[in-house]
Each structure stands twice: as C-alpha cells, then as structure tokens.
PDB file of C-alpha atoms in Angstrom:
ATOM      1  CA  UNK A   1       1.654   4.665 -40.175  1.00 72.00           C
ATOM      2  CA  UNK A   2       3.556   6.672 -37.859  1.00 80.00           C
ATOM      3  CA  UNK A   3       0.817   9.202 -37.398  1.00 77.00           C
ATOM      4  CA  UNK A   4      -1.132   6.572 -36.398  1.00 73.00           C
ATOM      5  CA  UNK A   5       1.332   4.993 -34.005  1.00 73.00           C
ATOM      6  CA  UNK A   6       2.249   8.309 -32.854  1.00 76.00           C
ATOM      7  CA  UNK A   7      -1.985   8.617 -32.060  1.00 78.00           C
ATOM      8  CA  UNK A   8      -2.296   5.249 -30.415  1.00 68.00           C
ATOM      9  CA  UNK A   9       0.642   6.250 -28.059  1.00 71.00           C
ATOM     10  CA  UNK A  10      -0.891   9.416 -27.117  1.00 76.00           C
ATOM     11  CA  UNK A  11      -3.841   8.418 -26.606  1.00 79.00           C
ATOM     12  CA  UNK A  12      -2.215   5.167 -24.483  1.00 75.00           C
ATOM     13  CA  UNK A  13      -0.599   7.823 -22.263  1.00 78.00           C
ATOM     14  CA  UNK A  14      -3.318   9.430 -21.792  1.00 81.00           C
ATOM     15  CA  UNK A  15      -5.716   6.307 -20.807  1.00 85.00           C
ATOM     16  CA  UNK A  16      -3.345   4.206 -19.530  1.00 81.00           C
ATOM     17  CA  UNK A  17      -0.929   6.643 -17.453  1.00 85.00           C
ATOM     18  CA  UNK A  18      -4.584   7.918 -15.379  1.00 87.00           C
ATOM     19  CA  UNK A  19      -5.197   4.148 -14.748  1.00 89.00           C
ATOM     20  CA  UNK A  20      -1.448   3.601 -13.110  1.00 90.00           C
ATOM     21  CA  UNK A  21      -2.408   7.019 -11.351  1.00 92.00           C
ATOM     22  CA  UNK A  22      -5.687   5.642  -9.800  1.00 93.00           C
ATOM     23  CA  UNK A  23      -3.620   1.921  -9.089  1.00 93.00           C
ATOM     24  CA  UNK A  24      -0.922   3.449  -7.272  1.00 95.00           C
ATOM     25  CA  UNK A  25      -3.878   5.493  -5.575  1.00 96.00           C
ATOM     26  CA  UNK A  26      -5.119   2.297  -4.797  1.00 94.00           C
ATOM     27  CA  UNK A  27      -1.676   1.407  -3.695  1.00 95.00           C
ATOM     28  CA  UNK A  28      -1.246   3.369  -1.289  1.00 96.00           C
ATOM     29  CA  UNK A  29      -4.530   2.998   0.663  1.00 96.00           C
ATOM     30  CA  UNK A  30      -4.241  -1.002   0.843  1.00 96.00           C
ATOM     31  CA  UNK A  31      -0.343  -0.007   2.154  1.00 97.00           C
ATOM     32  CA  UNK A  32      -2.015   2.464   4.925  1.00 97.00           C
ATOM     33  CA  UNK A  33      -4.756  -0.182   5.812  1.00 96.00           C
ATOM     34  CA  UNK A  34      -2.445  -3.048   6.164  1.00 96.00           C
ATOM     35  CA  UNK A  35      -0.206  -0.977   7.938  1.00 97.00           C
ATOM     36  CA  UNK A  36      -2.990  -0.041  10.752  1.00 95.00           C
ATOM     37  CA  UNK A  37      -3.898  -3.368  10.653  1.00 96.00           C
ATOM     38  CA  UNK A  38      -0.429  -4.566  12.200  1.00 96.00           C
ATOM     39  CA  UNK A  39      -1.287  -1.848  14.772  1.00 94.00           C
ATOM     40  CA  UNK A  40      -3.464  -3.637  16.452  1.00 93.00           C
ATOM     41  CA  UNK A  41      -1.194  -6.330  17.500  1.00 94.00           C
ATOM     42  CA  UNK A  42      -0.494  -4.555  20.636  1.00 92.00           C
ATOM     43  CA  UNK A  43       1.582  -5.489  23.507  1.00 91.00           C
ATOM     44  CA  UNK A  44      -1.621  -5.752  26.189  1.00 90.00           C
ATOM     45  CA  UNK A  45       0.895  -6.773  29.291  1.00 92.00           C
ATOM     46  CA  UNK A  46       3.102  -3.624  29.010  1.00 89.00           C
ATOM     47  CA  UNK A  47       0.444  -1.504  28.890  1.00 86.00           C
ATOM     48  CA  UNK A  48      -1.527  -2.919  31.870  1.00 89.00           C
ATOM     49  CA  UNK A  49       1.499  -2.610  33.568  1.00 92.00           C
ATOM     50  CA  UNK A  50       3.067   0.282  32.718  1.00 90.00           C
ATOM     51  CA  UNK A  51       0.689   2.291  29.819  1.00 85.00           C
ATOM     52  CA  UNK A  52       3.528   1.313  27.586  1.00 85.00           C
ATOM     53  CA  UNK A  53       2.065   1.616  23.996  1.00 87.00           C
ATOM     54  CA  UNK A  54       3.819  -0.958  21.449  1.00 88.00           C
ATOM     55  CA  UNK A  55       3.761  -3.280  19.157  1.00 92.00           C
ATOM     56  CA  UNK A  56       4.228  -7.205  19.018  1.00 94.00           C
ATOM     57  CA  UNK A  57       6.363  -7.668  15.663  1.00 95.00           C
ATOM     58  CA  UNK A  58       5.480 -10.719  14.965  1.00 96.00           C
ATOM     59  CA  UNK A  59       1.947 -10.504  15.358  1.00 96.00           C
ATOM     60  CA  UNK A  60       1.889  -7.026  13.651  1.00 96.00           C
ATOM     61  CA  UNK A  61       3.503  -7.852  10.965  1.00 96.00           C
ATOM     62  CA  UNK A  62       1.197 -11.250  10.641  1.00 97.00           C
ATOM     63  CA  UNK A  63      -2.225  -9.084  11.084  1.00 96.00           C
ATOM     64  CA  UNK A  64      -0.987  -6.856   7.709  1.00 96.00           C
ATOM     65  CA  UNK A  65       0.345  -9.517   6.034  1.00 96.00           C
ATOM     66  CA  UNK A  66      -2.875 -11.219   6.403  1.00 96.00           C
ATOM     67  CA  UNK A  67      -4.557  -7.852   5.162  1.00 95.00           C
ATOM     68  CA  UNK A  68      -2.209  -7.889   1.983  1.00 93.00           C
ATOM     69  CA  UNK A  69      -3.086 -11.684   1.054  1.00 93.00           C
ATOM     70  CA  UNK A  70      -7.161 -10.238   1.381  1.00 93.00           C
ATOM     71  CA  UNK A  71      -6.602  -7.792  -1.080  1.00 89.00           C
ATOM     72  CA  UNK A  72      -4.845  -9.595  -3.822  1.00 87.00           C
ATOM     73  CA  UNK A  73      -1.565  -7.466  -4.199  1.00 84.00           C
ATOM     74  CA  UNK A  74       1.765  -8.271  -3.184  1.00 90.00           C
ATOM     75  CA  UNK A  75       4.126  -6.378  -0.564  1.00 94.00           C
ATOM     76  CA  UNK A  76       6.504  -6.194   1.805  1.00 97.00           C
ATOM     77  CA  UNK A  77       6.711  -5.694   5.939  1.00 97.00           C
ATOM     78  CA  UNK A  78       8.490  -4.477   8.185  1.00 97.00           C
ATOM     79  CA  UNK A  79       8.129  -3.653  11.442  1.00 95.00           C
ATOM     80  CA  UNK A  80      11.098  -1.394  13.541  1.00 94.00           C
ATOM     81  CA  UNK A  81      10.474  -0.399  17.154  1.00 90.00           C
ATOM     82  CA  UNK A  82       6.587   1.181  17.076  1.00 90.00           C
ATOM     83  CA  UNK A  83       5.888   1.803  13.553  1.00 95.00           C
ATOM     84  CA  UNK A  84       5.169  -0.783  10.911  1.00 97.00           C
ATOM     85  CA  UNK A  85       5.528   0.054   7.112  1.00 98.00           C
ATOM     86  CA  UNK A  86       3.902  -1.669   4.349  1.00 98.00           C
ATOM     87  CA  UNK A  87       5.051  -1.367   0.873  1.00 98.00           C
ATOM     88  CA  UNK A  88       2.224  -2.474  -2.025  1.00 97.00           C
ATOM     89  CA  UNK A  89       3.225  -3.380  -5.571  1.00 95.00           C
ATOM     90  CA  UNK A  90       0.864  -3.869  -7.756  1.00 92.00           C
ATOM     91  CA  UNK A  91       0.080  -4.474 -11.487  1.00 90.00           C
ATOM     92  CA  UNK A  92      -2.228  -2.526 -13.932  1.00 89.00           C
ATOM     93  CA  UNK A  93      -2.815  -4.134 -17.327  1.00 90.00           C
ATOM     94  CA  UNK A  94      -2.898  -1.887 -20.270  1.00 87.00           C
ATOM     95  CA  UNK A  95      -5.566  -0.939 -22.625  1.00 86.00           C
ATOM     96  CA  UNK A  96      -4.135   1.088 -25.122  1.00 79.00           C
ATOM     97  CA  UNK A  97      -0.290   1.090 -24.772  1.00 77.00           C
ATOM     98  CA  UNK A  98      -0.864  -3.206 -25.281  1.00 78.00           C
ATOM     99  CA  UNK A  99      -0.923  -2.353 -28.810  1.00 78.00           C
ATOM    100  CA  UNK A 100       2.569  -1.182 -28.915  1.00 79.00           C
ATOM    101  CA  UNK A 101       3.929  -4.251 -26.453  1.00 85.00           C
ATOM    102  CA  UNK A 102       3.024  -2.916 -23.385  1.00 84.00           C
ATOM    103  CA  UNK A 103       0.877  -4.935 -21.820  1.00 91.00           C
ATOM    104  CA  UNK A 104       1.592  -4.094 -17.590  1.00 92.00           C
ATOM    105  CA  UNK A 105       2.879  -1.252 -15.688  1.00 92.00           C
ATOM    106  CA  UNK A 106       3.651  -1.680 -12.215  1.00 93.00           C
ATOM    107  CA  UNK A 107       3.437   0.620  -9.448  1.00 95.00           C
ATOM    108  CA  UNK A 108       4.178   0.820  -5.490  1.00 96.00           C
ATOM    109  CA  UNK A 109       2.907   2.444  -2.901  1.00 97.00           C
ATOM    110  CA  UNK A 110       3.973   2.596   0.717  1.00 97.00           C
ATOM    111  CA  UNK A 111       1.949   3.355   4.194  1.00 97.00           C
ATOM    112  CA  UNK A 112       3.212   3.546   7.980  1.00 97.00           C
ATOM    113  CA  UNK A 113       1.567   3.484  11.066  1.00 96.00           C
ATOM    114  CA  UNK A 114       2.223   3.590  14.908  1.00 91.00           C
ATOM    115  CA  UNK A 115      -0.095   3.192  17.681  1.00 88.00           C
ATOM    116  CA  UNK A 116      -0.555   5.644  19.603  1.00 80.00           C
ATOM    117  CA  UNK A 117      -1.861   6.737  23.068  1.00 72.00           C
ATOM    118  CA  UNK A 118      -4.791   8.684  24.298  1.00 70.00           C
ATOM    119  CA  UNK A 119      -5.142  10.388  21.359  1.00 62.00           C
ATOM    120  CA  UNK A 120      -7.224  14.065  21.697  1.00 65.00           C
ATOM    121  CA  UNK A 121      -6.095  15.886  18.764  1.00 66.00           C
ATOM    122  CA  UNK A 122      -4.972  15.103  15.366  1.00 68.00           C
ATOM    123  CA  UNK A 123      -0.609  14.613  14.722  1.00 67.00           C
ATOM    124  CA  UNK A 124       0.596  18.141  12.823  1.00 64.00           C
TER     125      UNK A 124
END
C-alpha cells in the first residue's frame, strides 16, 4: 500500500507538476497581453501637444481588465505613472495528485508594460 501510494505520488508530480508548469506558462502570457492591452489607453492630447507618451489609468487599467474577464482567469491591476502590471492567478485541476486529496494547484504569473515612443531598436 505504501509502494503504491508512494507510485501514485510520483507519478502525480511528475504529470501534474508539468501541467502547473505549462499553466503558469500560460499565466504569464495572458498577464503580458493584458498588460499591453492597458497600453493602448493612451493620453492622445499630451502627445499632440507635446509628444508626451502616457497612459490614462483609468482607461488602461479598464482595457486589461477587460482582457482578463476574456480569458477566464482572475487578476489584479495596477497602473503607477507609465507602466501597468497585471498579475494572473489561475487554477489547474489535478489528474493524478486528486487521488491523494489534491484536487487544484494554483499558480500566478505577472506581466508589465509601458508605452513607448518611436521605437527603432529593441529595449536591452
């Protein structure tokens, strides 16, 4: 009995952990994406009148907010001076480790953008 559980746990770790791995994965690119979403709620009368790049807060953080509801997970958002950050958390269910009580792990991931202007080469 306790080779077996000692099996099923193992083998749970094994399945299991790779599918939080991949969700958190997963994670992170809806954080990113919502996060560039809110970048496009830019402040238009700045920049027409000075080139000033930034961001509305409001409306930022309503565009990824409105990108998090699409996707089905849960999050957070915030938005402080030019950069927004979105914070994912989302649930995987189980297919092995269910048999020893686990039935959900839960992971986060987290994504920040800025706009940006006249971009010509890539940020280092």
């Amino acid at each position: 009995m306790i080779l077996a559980t000692a099996i099923v746990m193992f083998a749970g770790l094994l399945v299991d952990g790779g599918l939080a791995l991949a969700a958190k994965v997963r994670a992170i690119g809806e954080a990113q994406e919502a996060a560039r979403a809110g970048t496009q709620a830019l402040d238009l009368a700045a920049y027409r009148a000075s080139g000033t790049v930034r961001l509305l807060p409001d409306e930022a953080g309503a565009r990824a907010r409105t990108y998090l509801a699409s996707t089905g997970d849960t999050g957070t958002v915030t938005v402080a001076g030019d950069t927004i950050t979105v914070t994912v958390t989302a649930r995987q269910h189980t297919q092995l480790l269910g048999l020893l009580g686990l039935d959900t792990l839960t992971v986060t991931g987290t994504g920040s953008a800025h706009p940006v202007h006249g971009v010509a080469a890539p940020e280092s």
